[in-house]
PDB file of C-alpha atoms in Angstrom:
ATOM      1  CA  MET A 128     159.222 114.201 -55.857  1.00 65.00           C
ATOM      2  CA  ASP A 129     159.844 113.096 -52.203  1.00 76.00           C
ATOM      3  CA  ILE A 130     160.465 109.834 -51.552  1.00 86.00           C
ATOM      4  CA  ASP A 131     156.963 109.055 -51.336  1.00 85.00           C
ATOM      5  CA  ASP A 132     156.395 109.918 -54.432  1.00 81.00           C
ATOM      6  CA  MET A 133     159.341 107.744 -55.841  1.00 85.00           C
ATOM      7  CA  SER A 134     158.109 105.286 -54.149  1.00 88.00           C
ATOM      8  CA  LYS A 135     154.926 105.465 -55.275  1.00 86.00           C
ATOM      9  CA  PHE A 136     155.899 105.523 -59.085  1.00 88.00           C
ATOM     10  CA  LEU A 137     158.880 103.072 -58.669  1.00 89.00           C
ATOM     11  CA  GLY A 138     155.417 100.525 -57.347  1.00 89.00           C
ATOM     12  CA  THR A 139     153.603 101.171 -60.902  1.00 89.00           C
ATOM     13  CA  HIS A 140     154.445  98.594 -63.829  1.00 90.00           C
ATOM     14  CA  ASN A 141     154.628 101.850 -65.659  1.00 91.00           C
ATOM     15  CA  GLY A 142     156.454 103.980 -63.348  1.00 92.00           C
ATOM     16  CA  ARG A 143     159.249 101.009 -62.816  1.00 94.00           C
ATOM     17  CA  ASP A 144     159.726 100.350 -67.007  1.00 95.00           C
ATOM     18  CA  LYS A 145     160.455 103.882 -67.271  1.00 96.00           C
ATOM     19  CA  VAL A 146     163.425 103.760 -64.968  1.00 96.00           C
ATOM     20  CA  ILE A 147     164.648 100.131 -66.535  1.00 97.00           C
ATOM     21  CA  ARG A 148     164.469 101.593 -69.710  1.00 97.00           C
ATOM     22  CA  THR A 149     166.632 104.637 -68.707  1.00 97.00           C
ATOM     23  CA  LEU A 150     169.046 102.715 -67.110  1.00 97.00           C
ATOM     24  CA  SER A 151     169.442 100.151 -69.648  1.00 98.00           C
ATOM     25  CA  TYR A 152     170.066 102.904 -72.141  1.00 98.00           C
ATOM     26  CA  ALA A 153     172.222 104.956 -69.896  1.00 98.00           C
ATOM     27  CA  THR A 154     175.042 101.328 -69.462  1.00 98.00           C
ATOM     28  CA  LYS A 155     174.256 101.409 -73.591  1.00 97.00           C
ATOM     29  CA  LEU A 156     175.264 104.893 -73.634  1.00 97.00           C
ATOM     30  CA  ALA A 157     178.520 104.162 -71.273  1.00 97.00           C
ATOM     31  CA  ALA A 158     179.491 101.488 -73.022  1.00 97.00           C
ATOM     32  CA  ALA A 159     180.343 103.031 -75.993  1.00 95.00           C
ATOM     33  CA  PHE A 160     182.694 105.508 -74.366  1.00 95.00           C
ATOM     34  CA  VAL A 161     184.797 103.119 -71.773  1.00 95.00           C
ATOM     35  CA  SER A 162     187.980 102.323 -72.877  1.00 93.00           C
ATOM     36  CA  SER A 163     188.181  99.163 -71.560  1.00 95.00           C
ATOM     37  CA  GLU A 164     186.713  96.406 -73.541  1.00 95.00           C
ATOM     38  CA  GLU A 165     186.268  94.487 -69.839  1.00 97.00           C
ATOM     39  CA  THR A 166     184.000  97.327 -68.659  1.00 97.00           C
ATOM     40  CA  ALA A 167     182.205  97.613 -71.973  1.00 97.00           C
ATOM     41  CA  ARG A 168     181.006  93.833 -71.814  1.00 97.00           C
ATOM     42  CA  LYS A 169     179.896  94.191 -68.451  1.00 97.00           C
ATOM     43  CA  LEU A 170     178.248  97.311 -68.804  1.00 97.00           C
ATOM     44  CA  ASP A 171     176.765  95.966 -72.656  1.00 97.00           C
ATOM     45  CA  SER A 172     175.385  92.635 -70.624  1.00 98.00           C
ATOM     46  CA  ILE A 173     173.553  95.027 -67.641  1.00 98.00           C
ATOM     47  CA  SER A 174     172.134  96.954 -70.580  1.00 97.00           C
ATOM     48  CA  GLY A 175     171.327  93.289 -72.267  1.00 97.00           C
ATOM     49  CA  GLN A 176     170.001  92.062 -68.975  1.00 98.00           C
ATOM     50  CA  LEU A 177     167.921  95.309 -68.105  1.00 98.00           C
ATOM     51  CA  SER A 178     166.317  95.554 -71.829  1.00 97.00           C
ATOM     52  CA  ALA A 179     165.107  91.166 -71.134  1.00 97.00           C
ATOM     53  CA  CYS A 180     163.991  92.194 -67.994  1.00 97.00           C
ATOM     54  CA  ARG A 181     161.640  94.728 -69.675  1.00 97.00           C
ATOM     55  CA  THR A 182     160.618  92.675 -72.238  1.00 97.00           C
ATOM     56  CA  ILE A 183     159.365  89.841 -69.606  1.00 96.00           C
ATOM     57  CA  LEU A 184     157.075  92.146 -67.537  1.00 95.00           C
ATOM     58  CA  ARG A 185     155.936  92.832 -71.385  1.00 96.00           C
ATOM     59  CA  LEU A 186     154.350  89.465 -71.546  1.00 96.00           C
ATOM     60  CA  PHE A 187     151.590  90.459 -69.080  1.00 95.00           C
ATOM     61  CA  ASP A 188     150.554  94.129 -70.961  1.00 95.00           C
ATOM     62  CA  ASP A 189     147.931  92.548 -73.046  1.00 95.00           C
ATOM     63  CA  ILE A 190     145.059  92.732 -70.747  1.00 96.00           C
ATOM     64  CA  PRO A 191     146.083  96.366 -69.653  1.00 95.00           C
ATOM     65  CA  MET A 192     146.682  97.738 -73.532  1.00 96.00           C
ATOM     66  CA  LEU A 193     143.405  95.683 -74.290  1.00 96.00           C
ATOM     67  CA  ASN A 194     141.521  97.856 -71.528  1.00 97.00           C
ATOM     68  CA  TYR A 195     142.979 101.139 -72.289  1.00 96.00           C
ATOM     69  CA  THR A 196     142.071 100.625 -76.112  1.00 96.00           C
ATOM     70  CA  LEU A 197     138.066  99.942 -74.797  1.00 96.00           C
ATOM     71  CA  THR A 198     138.263 102.800 -72.673  1.00 96.00           C
ATOM     72  CA  TYR A 199     139.811 104.759 -75.149  1.00 96.00           C
ATOM     73  CA  GLY A 200     136.609 103.727 -77.864  1.00 94.00           C
ATOM     74  CA  LEU A 201     136.627 106.026 -80.894  1.00 94.00           C
ATOM     75  CA  GLY A 202     138.215 109.246 -79.270  1.00 94.00           C
ATOM     76  CA  LYS A 203     135.999 110.745 -78.065  1.00 93.00           C
ATOM     77  CA  GLU A 204     137.643 112.800 -76.095  1.00 92.00           C
ATOM     78  CA  GLU A 205     140.120 114.222 -78.559  1.00 95.00           C
ATOM     79  CA  PRO A 206     139.873 117.625 -79.847  1.00 92.00           C
ATOM     80  CA  ASP A 207     138.822 116.361 -83.805  1.00 94.00           C
ATOM     81  CA  LYS A 208     138.116 114.170 -86.082  1.00 95.00           C
ATOM     82  CA  LEU A 209     141.856 113.516 -87.215  1.00 96.00           C
ATOM     83  CA  THR A 210     143.707 113.174 -83.976  1.00 97.00           C
ATOM     84  CA  ARG A 211     140.571 110.482 -82.896  1.00 97.00           C
ATOM     85  CA  ILE A 212     141.680 108.389 -86.036  1.00 97.00           C
ATOM     86  CA  ILE A 213     145.126 108.355 -85.111  1.00 98.00           C
ATOM     87  CA  GLY A 214     144.324 107.419 -81.874  1.00 97.00           C
ATOM     88  CA  ILE A 215     142.657 104.577 -83.244  1.00 97.00           C
ATOM     89  CA  LEU A 216     145.444 103.374 -85.385  1.00 98.00           C
ATOM     90  CA  ILE A 217     147.931 103.847 -82.314  1.00 98.00           C
ATOM     91  CA  ASN A 218     146.164 101.568 -80.241  1.00 98.00           C
ATOM     92  CA  ALA A 219     145.906  99.011 -83.031  1.00 97.00           C
ATOM     93  CA  ALA A 220     149.656  99.051 -83.677  1.00 98.00           C
ATOM     94  CA  ASP A 221     150.007  98.514 -79.959  1.00 97.00           C
ATOM     95  CA  GLN A 222     147.651  96.406 -78.833  1.00 97.00           C
ATOM     96  CA  LEU A 223     149.158  94.271 -82.112  1.00 97.00           C
ATOM     97  CA  TYR A 224     153.278  94.452 -81.162  1.00 98.00           C
ATOM     98  CA  PHE A 225     152.204  92.263 -77.872  1.00 97.00           C
ATOM     99  CA  PRO A 226     151.304  89.119 -79.391  1.00 97.00           C
ATOM    100  CA  LEU A 227     153.689  88.811 -81.883  1.00 98.00           C
ATOM    101  CA  GLU A 228     156.878  89.822 -79.270  1.00 98.00           C
ATOM    102  CA  HIS A 229     155.806  87.093 -77.103  1.00 98.00           C
ATOM    103  CA  VAL A 230     155.895  84.995 -80.353  1.00 97.00           C
ATOM    104  CA  ALA A 231     159.315  86.622 -81.115  1.00 97.00           C
ATOM    105  CA  TRP A 232     160.762  85.995 -77.591  1.00 97.00           C
ATOM    106  CA  ALA A 233     159.422  82.490 -77.554  1.00 97.00           C
ATOM    107  CA  SER A 234     160.761  81.890 -80.588  1.00 97.00           C
ATOM    108  CA  ASP A 235     164.429  82.971 -79.101  1.00 96.00           C
ATOM    109  CA  HIS A 236     163.962  80.398 -76.336  1.00 96.00           C
ATOM    110  CA  ARG A 237     162.948  77.758 -78.167  1.00 95.00           C
ATOM    111  CA  ILE A 238     159.475  77.472 -76.976  1.00 96.00           C
ATOM    112  CA  VAL A 239     157.998  77.355 -80.002  1.00 95.00           C
ATOM    113  CA  SER A 240     159.936  75.812 -83.676  1.00 93.00           C
ATOM    114  CA  LEU A 241     159.699  79.501 -84.990  1.00 94.00           C
ATOM    115  CA  ARG A 242     162.402  81.559 -86.955  1.00 94.00           C
ATOM    116  CA  SER A 243     162.087  84.925 -84.361  1.00 95.00           C
ATOM    117  CA  THR A 244     163.868  87.070 -87.124  1.00 95.00           C
ATOM    118  CA  SER A 245     160.428  87.846 -88.860  1.00 96.00           C
ATOM    119  CA  TRP A 246     158.780  88.244 -85.776  1.00 97.00           C
ATOM    120  CA  TRP A 247     160.864  90.772 -84.229  1.00 97.00           C
ATOM    121  CA  THR A 248     160.921  92.318 -87.751  1.00 97.00           C
ATOM    122  CA  ALA A 249     156.840  92.136 -87.540  1.00 97.00           C
ATOM    123  CA  CYS A 250     157.168  94.052 -83.888  1.00 97.00           C
ATOM    124  CA  THR A 251     159.567  96.700 -84.914  1.00 97.00           C
ATOM    125  CA  VAL A 252     157.412  97.841 -87.860  1.00 98.00           C
ATOM    126  CA  CYS A 253     154.259  98.064 -85.198  1.00 98.00           C
ATOM    127  CA  TRP A 254     156.486  99.818 -82.945  1.00 98.00           C
ATOM    128  CA  ALA A 255     157.537 102.426 -85.888  1.00 98.00           C
ATOM    129  CA  VAL A 256     153.876 102.777 -86.489  1.00 98.00           C
ATOM    130  CA  SER A 257     152.932 103.398 -83.625  1.00 98.00           C
ATOM    131  CA  LEU A 258     155.964 106.024 -83.386  1.00 98.00           C
ATOM    132  CA  TYR A 259     155.193 107.875 -86.004  1.00 98.00           C
ATOM    133  CA  LEU A 260     151.478 108.110 -85.672  1.00 98.00           C
ATOM    134  CA  SER A 261     151.912 109.576 -82.135  1.00 98.00           C
ATOM    135  CA  PHE A 262     154.529 112.214 -83.732  1.00 98.00           C
ATOM    136  CA  ILE A 263     152.205 113.462 -86.462  1.00 98.00           C
ATOM    137  CA  LYS A 264     148.785 113.450 -83.390  1.00 98.00           C
ATOM    138  CA  ALA A 265     151.753 115.692 -81.134  1.00 98.00           C
ATOM    139  CA  LEU A 266     152.405 117.893 -83.892  1.00 97.00           C
ATOM    140  CA  ARG A 267     148.287 117.973 -84.766  1.00 97.00           C
ATOM    141  CA  CYS A 268     148.110 119.024 -81.146  1.00 97.00           C
ATOM    142  CA  MET A 269     150.624 121.662 -80.684  1.00 96.00           C
ATOM    143  CA  HIS A 270     148.834 122.949 -84.202  1.00 95.00           C
ATOM    144  CA  ILE A 271     145.247 123.073 -82.315  1.00 95.00           C
ATOM    145  CA  LEU A 272     146.527 124.540 -79.300  1.00 95.00           C
ATOM    146  CA  GLN A 273     148.207 127.443 -81.230  1.00 93.00           C
ATOM    147  CA  TYR A 274     145.005 127.973 -83.119  1.00 91.00           C
ATOM    148  CA  GLN A 275     143.142 128.044 -79.708  1.00 90.00           C
ATOM    149  CA  ARG A 276     146.191 130.600 -77.998  1.00 88.00           C
ATOM    150  CA  SER A 277     145.126 132.513 -81.184  1.00 87.00           C
ATOM    151  CA  CYS A 278     141.504 132.916 -80.355  1.00 85.00           C
ATOM    152  CA  LEU A 279     142.174 134.063 -77.003  1.00 80.00           C
ATOM    153  CA  ASN A 280     141.407 137.822 -76.844  1.00 66.00           C
ATOM    154  CA  GLY A 281     141.358 140.012 -73.420  1.00 59.00           C
ATOM    155  CA  THR A 282     143.534 139.980 -70.402  1.00 57.00           C
ATOM    156  CA  ASP A 283     141.690 139.079 -67.463  1.00 65.00           C
ATOM    157  CA  SER A 284     142.629 136.409 -64.936  1.00 63.00           C
ATOM    158  CA  ASP A 285     140.578 134.056 -66.087  1.00 72.00           C
ATOM    159  CA  ALA A 286     141.941 134.242 -70.010  1.00 78.00           C
ATOM    160  CA  ASN A 287     145.755 134.122 -68.659  1.00 81.00           C
ATOM    161  CA  ALA A 288     144.812 131.531 -66.565  1.00 83.00           C
ATOM    162  CA  VAL A 289     143.525 129.013 -69.683  1.00 87.00           C
ATOM    163  CA  MET A 290     146.706 130.773 -71.900  1.00 89.00           C
ATOM    164  CA  THR A 291     148.339 129.167 -69.141  1.00 88.00           C
ATOM    165  CA  GLN A 292     147.154 125.805 -69.544  1.00 90.00           C
ATOM    166  CA  LEU A 293     147.376 126.015 -73.013  1.00 92.00           C
ATOM    167  CA  VAL A 294     151.213 126.832 -72.746  1.00 92.00           C
ATOM    168  CA  THR A 295     151.696 123.900 -70.939  1.00 92.00           C
ATOM    169  CA  GLN A 296     149.935 121.927 -72.832  1.00 94.00           C
ATOM    170  CA  GLN A 297     152.000 122.560 -76.127  1.00 95.00           C
ATOM    171  CA  ARG A 298     155.185 122.430 -74.350  1.00 95.00           C
ATOM    172  CA  HIS A 299     154.018 118.749 -73.219  1.00 95.00           C
ATOM    173  CA  GLN A 300     153.177 117.837 -76.695  1.00 97.00           C
ATOM    174  CA  LEU A 301     156.897 119.428 -78.082  1.00 97.00           C
ATOM    175  CA  LEU A 302     158.332 116.567 -76.027  1.00 97.00           C
ATOM    176  CA  THR A 303     156.350 114.357 -77.126  1.00 97.00           C
ATOM    177  CA  VAL A 304     157.446 115.529 -80.744  1.00 98.00           C
ATOM    178  CA  LEU A 305     160.924 114.719 -79.545  1.00 97.00           C
ATOM    179  CA  ARG A 306     160.336 111.887 -77.462  1.00 98.00           C
ATOM    180  CA  CYS A 307     158.749 109.935 -80.238  1.00 98.00           C
ATOM    181  CA  GLY A 308     161.329 110.976 -83.010  1.00 97.00           C
ATOM    182  CA  GLY A 309     164.009 109.959 -81.189  1.00 97.00           C
ATOM    183  CA  ASP A 310     162.472 106.737 -80.832  1.00 98.00           C
ATOM    184  CA  LEU A 311     161.537 106.541 -84.233  1.00 98.00           C
ATOM    185  CA  ALA A 312     164.996 107.171 -85.692  1.00 97.00           C
ATOM    186  CA  GLN A 313     165.830 104.046 -83.282  1.00 96.00           C
ATOM    187  CA  ALA A 314     163.059 101.628 -84.471  1.00 97.00           C
ATOM    188  CA  VAL A 315     164.353 102.300 -88.451  1.00 97.00           C
ATOM    189  CA  ASN A 316     167.377 101.700 -87.546  1.00 97.00           C
ATOM    190  CA  CYS A 317     166.044  97.841 -86.052  1.00 96.00           C
ATOM    191  CA  LEU A 318     164.478  97.279 -89.332  1.00 96.00           C
ATOM    192  CA  PRO A 319     166.338  95.165 -91.951  1.00 93.00           C
ATOM    193  CA  GLY A 320     168.715  97.098 -93.988  1.00 90.00           C
ATOM    194  CA  GLY A 321     168.233  99.023 -96.868  1.00 90.00           C
ATOM    195  CA  PHE A 322     165.162 100.577 -95.845  1.00 92.00           C
ATOM    196  CA  LEU A 323     166.422 104.932 -95.261  1.00 92.00           C
ATOM    197  CA  TRP A 324     169.053 104.493 -92.462  1.00 94.00           C
ATOM    198  CA  ALA A 325     168.266 101.062 -91.147  1.00 95.00           C
ATOM    199  CA  GLY A 326     171.228  99.587 -89.207  1.00 93.00           C
ATOM    200  CA  LYS A 327     173.574 102.669 -89.656  1.00 95.00           C
ATOM    201  CA  LEU A 328     173.407 104.018 -86.692  1.00 96.00           C
ATOM    202  CA  GLN A 329     176.307 103.197 -83.905  1.00 95.00           C
ATOM    203  CA  LYS A 330     175.929 102.112 -80.571  1.00 94.00           C
ATOM    204  CA  TRP A 331     176.320 105.478 -78.890  1.00 96.00           C
ATOM    205  CA  HIS A 332     174.099 106.973 -81.436  1.00 97.00           C
ATOM    206  CA  CYS A 333     171.102 104.211 -79.980  1.00 97.00           C
ATOM    207  CA  GLY A 334     172.652 104.925 -76.338  1.00 97.00           C
ATOM    208  CA  ALA A 335     172.151 108.303 -76.437  1.00 97.00           C
ATOM    209  CA  LEU A 336     169.011 108.786 -78.450  1.00 97.00           C
ATOM    210  CA  GLY A 337     167.452 106.389 -75.992  1.00 97.00           C
ATOM    211  CA  THR A 338     168.895 108.040 -73.027  1.00 98.00           C
ATOM    212  CA  ILE A 339     167.386 111.376 -74.069  1.00 98.00           C
ATOM    213  CA  THR A 340     163.895 110.026 -74.749  1.00 98.00           C
ATOM    214  CA  SER A 341     163.741 108.119 -71.564  1.00 97.00           C
ATOM    215  CA  ILE A 342     164.892 111.122 -69.608  1.00 97.00           C
ATOM    216  CA  ILE A 343     161.794 112.883 -71.490  1.00 97.00           C
ATOM    217  CA  SER A 344     159.185 110.289 -70.661  1.00 96.00           C
ATOM    218  CA  LEU A 345     160.253 110.139 -66.779  1.00 94.00           C
ATOM    219  CA  TYR A 346     160.460 114.425 -66.540  1.00 93.00           C
ATOM    220  CA  GLN A 347     156.505 114.063 -68.524  1.00 93.00           C
ATOM    221  CA  SER A 348     155.392 110.936 -66.092  1.00 90.00           C
ATOM    222  CA  TYR A 349     156.853 113.856 -63.689  1.00 86.00           C
ATOM    223  CA  GLN A 350     154.910 116.719 -64.391  1.00 85.00           C
ATOM    224  CA  ARG A 351     152.482 114.514 -64.250  1.00 83.00           C
ATOM    225  CA  ILE A 352     152.382 113.725 -60.748  1.00 79.00           C
ATOM    226  CA  VAL A 353     153.325 117.407 -60.047  1.00 75.00           C
ATOM    227  CA  ALA A 354     149.596 118.165 -61.674  1.00 76.00           C
ATOM    228  CA  ASN A 355     147.908 115.809 -59.827  1.00 73.00           C
ATOM    229  CA  GLN A 356     149.254 116.993 -56.993  1.00 69.00           C
ATOM    230  CA  LYS A 357     148.075 120.419 -57.452  1.00 68.00           C
ATOM    231  CA  THR A 358     144.304 119.170 -57.953  1.00 66.00           C
ATOM    232  CA  LYS A 359     144.197 117.615 -54.858  1.00 63.00           C
TER     233      LYS A 359
END
C-alpha cells in the first residue's frame, strides 16, 4: 500500500474509523503496562478521546447503514438460505444499534433527560448479537467453501485458479471468525455483571483483544485494496 492508497483509505469514513479504533485500543493496551501513573493517565485520556471521536462520527451512520440494509435486501447473493437469514438479522441488529447509541450519547451529555445506562446496555446487546451472528455466518461460509473445495476435481489451470480463490476466501472467513470472536469477548464484558464473563476482563485484556481485532480488520481492508487493484 503506497501513500496514494493510504490517502484514499484515510479519506473514507470506514478507513479512518478503523485507524482510529486501532489507535484507541493500542493506547489502552499501552496504558495498562506503563509504570508511570501520569503516563497511564495520558494514554487513557487519548484512548477515551479517540473512542469518543468514533461515537461522534457514528451519529452520521444511520443513512449509510440503511442504504446498505436496503441494498442487501434478502441477501440473494449469499451462498445459502441460512447465511441469508443470518445476514438479515445482522443488518437489523446493526441498524438498531445506531439510534440506541445516539440516545445514550445524548443522555450522557444531558441533551435529553434520560438515564444513559440502560441505553448503553441496549447498544451493547445489539453489538454482541451482531458479532455472534457474524461469527456463526463466517463459520457457515467456511463450511460451504470447504465443501466446494472437496467437489473440485482435476488439475487443469481453471480448477487450480478456482481452488486458489476458495482458499483465499476461506482465509478471509477465518480472520472474520477470529475478529468477531475477539470483539464478542469484549462486548460480553461490557454487559451488566452476572452474565457469563461480564465485567471480569482486565483493562489489558480489552486493550489486547481490541488491538488484535483492529489489526485484523485493517489487514482485511488491505487485502480488499490489493484485490481491487488486481482487477483493474
